[in-house]
């Protein structure tokens, strides 16, 4: 997963006491579901596992998926779902 390399590089740059915040799409927007049927979005747990963070050195502070009401490009009502992960480097 290409995002895995990015997340691990970002985590390596976090100093002790620092925070890594990741926000990413959990699925296609509701008005585009069929347009991206071949795209697989990782779950929040899969993203956390991809970070490969040693548990004694990191604390998960936030792991959630947020649904946000949104308007599509043609004015259609819909929603987006995004994952939010915030982890703190303890040492």
PDB file of C-alpha atoms in Angstrom, residues 17-77:
ATOM      1  CA  UNK A  17       6.083  13.996  22.755  1.00  0.00           C
ATOM      2  CA  UNK A  18       4.982  14.871  19.208  1.00  0.00           C
ATOM      3  CA  UNK A  19       1.793  13.928  17.404  1.00  0.00           C
ATOM      4  CA  UNK A  20       1.117  12.289  14.066  1.00  0.00           C
ATOM      5  CA  UNK A  21      -2.304  13.195  12.632  1.00  0.00           C
ATOM      6  CA  UNK A  22      -3.687  11.287   9.675  1.00  0.00           C
ATOM      7  CA  UNK A  23      -6.957  12.157   7.943  1.00  0.00           C
ATOM      8  CA  UNK A  24      -7.992  10.210   4.875  1.00  0.00           C
ATOM      9  CA  UNK A  25     -11.056   9.209   2.912  1.00  0.00           C
ATOM     10  CA  UNK A  26     -12.827   6.070   4.118  1.00  0.00           C
ATOM     11  CA  UNK A  27     -14.935   5.700   0.977  1.00  0.00           C
ATOM     12  CA  UNK A  28     -15.955   7.524  -2.162  1.00  0.00           C
ATOM     13  CA  UNK A  29     -18.410  10.366  -1.594  1.00  0.00           C
ATOM     14  CA  UNK A  30     -22.021   9.211  -1.647  1.00  0.00           C
ATOM     15  CA  UNK A  31     -22.670  10.855  -5.029  1.00  0.00           C
ATOM     16  CA  UNK A  32     -19.724   8.996  -6.670  1.00  0.00           C
ATOM     17  CA  UNK A  33     -20.071   5.426  -5.325  1.00  0.00           C
ATOM     18  CA  UNK A  34     -20.258   3.686  -8.697  1.00  0.00           C
ATOM     19  CA  UNK A  35     -17.520   5.815 -10.260  1.00  0.00           C
ATOM     20  CA  UNK A  36     -14.909   4.378  -7.887  1.00  0.00           C
ATOM     21  CA  UNK A  37     -16.237   0.852  -7.370  1.00  0.00           C
ATOM     22  CA  UNK A  38     -12.788  -0.606  -8.137  1.00  0.00           C
ATOM     23  CA  UNK A  39     -11.011   1.505  -5.500  1.00  0.00           C
ATOM     24  CA  UNK A  40     -10.466  -0.101  -2.096  1.00  0.00           C
ATOM     25  CA  UNK A  41     -10.179   2.273   0.833  1.00  0.00           C
ATOM     26  CA  UNK A  42      -8.324   0.930   3.903  1.00  0.00           C
ATOM     27  CA  UNK A  43     -10.114   0.847   7.244  1.00  0.00           C
ATOM     28  CA  UNK A  44      -8.901   2.931  10.194  1.00  0.00           C
ATOM     29  CA  UNK A  45      -7.535  -0.250  11.798  1.00  0.00           C
ATOM     30  CA  UNK A  46      -5.661  -1.176   8.607  1.00  0.00           C
ATOM     31  CA  UNK A  47      -4.122   2.294   8.474  1.00  0.00           C
ATOM     32  CA  UNK A  48      -3.088   2.056  12.099  1.00  0.00           C
ATOM     33  CA  UNK A  49      -1.501  -1.350  11.446  1.00  0.00           C
ATOM     34  CA  UNK A  50       0.255   0.074   8.363  1.00  0.00           C
ATOM     35  CA  UNK A  51       1.905   2.676  10.571  1.00  0.00           C
ATOM     36  CA  UNK A  52       3.826  -0.187  12.203  1.00  0.00           C
ATOM     37  CA  UNK A  53       4.272   1.783  15.409  1.00  0.00           C
ATOM     38  CA  UNK A  54       5.732  -0.067  18.388  1.00  0.00           C
ATOM     39  CA  UNK A  55       3.016   0.088  21.048  1.00  0.00           C
ATOM     40  CA  UNK A  56       5.204   0.975  24.051  1.00  0.00           C
ATOM     41  CA  UNK A  57       6.504   4.033  22.197  1.00  0.00           C
ATOM     42  CA  UNK A  58       3.183   5.322  20.833  1.00  0.00           C
ATOM     43  CA  UNK A  59      -0.297   5.985  22.223  1.00  0.00           C
ATOM     44  CA  UNK A  60      -3.414   6.070  20.032  1.00  0.00           C
ATOM     45  CA  UNK A  61      -5.367   9.162  21.113  1.00  0.00           C
ATOM     46  CA  UNK A  62      -8.008   9.210  18.372  1.00  0.00           C
ATOM     47  CA  UNK A  63      -9.179   6.471  16.005  1.00  0.00           C
ATOM     48  CA  UNK A  64     -12.526   7.268  14.452  1.00  0.00           C
ATOM     49  CA  UNK A  65     -14.456   7.602  11.242  1.00  0.00           C
ATOM     50  CA  UNK A  66     -16.432  10.782  10.743  1.00  0.00           C
ATOM     51  CA  UNK A  67     -19.427  11.228   8.467  1.00  0.00           C
ATOM     52  CA  UNK A  68     -19.756  14.767   7.140  1.00  0.00           C
ATOM     53  CA  UNK A  69     -22.698  16.103   5.187  1.00  0.00           C
ATOM     54  CA  UNK A  70     -21.490  17.510   1.878  1.00  0.00           C
ATOM     55  CA  UNK A  71     -22.727  18.797  -1.446  1.00  0.00           C
ATOM     56  CA  UNK A  72     -21.578  17.173  -4.664  1.00  0.00           C
ATOM     57  CA  UNK A  73     -20.213  19.140  -7.624  1.00  0.00           C
ATOM     58  CA  UNK A  74     -23.626  19.190  -9.298  1.00  0.00           C
ATOM     59  CA  UNK A  75     -25.397  20.367  -6.142  1.00  0.00           C
ATOM     60  CA  UNK A  76     -26.569  16.939  -4.975  1.00  0.00           C
ATOM     61  CA  UNK A  77     -26.873  16.387  -1.231  1.00  0.00           C
TER      62      UNK A  77
END
